[in-house]
Amino acid sequence: MKDQKKAYLFGLGAVACWSTVATAFKLSLGYFSPAQLLLVATATSLVLLLGLLAVQGKLRYLGRYLRDRPGYYLLLGLLNPALYYLILFQAYDRLPAQQAQTLNYTWAITLTLLAVPFLGQKIRGQDWVAIVLGYLGAMVIATRGDLLGLNFEDPLGVALALVSTLIWAGYWILNTRNQGDPLVALTLSFLLALPFILLATALWSDFALTAWQGWVGAVYVGLFEMGFAFVMWLLAMKHAENTARISNLIFISPFASLLLLRFLVGEAIYPATVVGLVMIVAALLIQQLRLGPRFAKPSRAK
């Protein structure tokens, strides 16, 4: 049943989770490598998702979905969580969290561009305004305001953050072809991705997961970034009488996240980050005029 008050509560709960994850990423990466963080977070989230499916009596659907479309769900898992988070965590490891997080917010603008060849959509005038404004904001952040000098503090870190938006946008475009239960699909993609994440950890890191601080952070990321936030956002969309209003709650997250980074991580917030973030959020609001809630991110605007 529709209940806008419940929708707001679930939506705000999801936004609260997303507001904390940039801080959790940065603190956890002080103790775990990106691959180690991804391994523990994915395993934690998988346990949570399997538990939720068990409570709902949907575990039996995992085998059915896999038999019907094995390649499709394997591809979903390789994109999210494997490639997306591995690259995103590398970006967070190299950049100040405020930069990595804000650059990641351009994923919806990337989605607009990818929707043209893959979904056959057209780009209207306001979309071009949003694209130019959003990527200009990203440049302001990446160069700390030195647009003319184009002096990037860490070009590879910036490139990784932007590549992560390409993967995330591609994941959600692929998800438009999913007609099944979204929770079952997410659980199956995490299950299929886990062996590849184990392999990535063996190749590029190790299994010396000894720091308890890293465990706390990784478990938190698995529960609240990859798990509860997704479920609460699904519930918010389910109960919403007006999905556009719920979707706009997402824009609270990056500003709240900057405050947490300032007081918990101790990052001095650059003026260029604030200016760039305002430009990106303005671009996303302009973009909403066309896309509406269809592509509203159900998990992790970081």
PDB file of C-alpha atoms in Angstrom, residues 84 86-95 103-104 154-167:
ATOM      1  CA  TYR A  84      32.647  -0.957  -9.615  1.00  0.00           C
ATOM      2  CA  LEU A  86      37.251  -2.244  -6.711  1.00  0.00           C
ATOM      3  CA  ILE A  87      37.820   0.798  -8.925  1.00  0.00           C
ATOM      4  CA  LEU A  88      35.892   3.140  -6.625  1.00  0.00           C
ATOM      5  CA  PHE A  89      37.902   2.042  -3.583  1.00  0.00           C
ATOM      6  CA  GLN A  90      41.116   2.584  -5.537  1.00  0.00           C
ATOM      7  CA  ALA A  91      39.937   6.137  -6.256  1.00  0.00           C
ATOM      8  CA  TYR A  92      39.178   6.709  -2.563  1.00  0.00           C
ATOM      9  CA  ASP A  93      42.580   5.302  -1.677  1.00  0.00           C
ATOM     10  CA  ARG A  94      44.322   7.880  -3.909  1.00  0.00           C
ATOM     11  CA  LEU A  95      42.123  10.963  -3.562  1.00  0.00           C
ATOM     12  CA  LEU A 103      33.158  12.957  -8.746  1.00  0.00           C
ATOM     13  CA  ASN A 104      31.194   9.740  -8.250  1.00  0.00           C
ATOM     14  CA  ASP A 154      46.271  12.850  -8.892  1.00  0.00           C
ATOM     15  CA  PRO A 155      45.235  12.242 -12.519  1.00  0.00           C
ATOM     16  CA  LEU A 156      44.959   8.478 -12.045  1.00  0.00           C
ATOM     17  CA  GLY A 157      42.722   8.884  -8.995  1.00  0.00           C
ATOM     18  CA  VAL A 158      40.447  11.270 -10.915  1.00  0.00           C
ATOM     19  CA  ALA A 159      40.351   8.868 -13.874  1.00  0.00           C
ATOM     20  CA  LEU A 160      39.426   5.950 -11.599  1.00  0.00           C
ATOM     21  CA  ALA A 161      36.604   7.942  -9.995  1.00  0.00           C
ATOM     22  CA  LEU A 162      35.190   8.836 -13.414  1.00  0.00           C
ATOM     23  CA  VAL A 163      35.599   5.289 -14.763  1.00  0.00           C
ATOM     24  CA  SER A 164      33.611   4.038 -11.765  1.00  0.00           C
ATOM     25  CA  THR A 165      30.697   6.226 -12.895  1.00  0.00           C
ATOM     26  CA  LEU A 166      30.843   4.589 -16.319  1.00  0.00           C
ATOM     27  CA  ILE A 167      30.646   1.114 -14.767  1.00  0.00           C
TER      28      ILE A 167
END
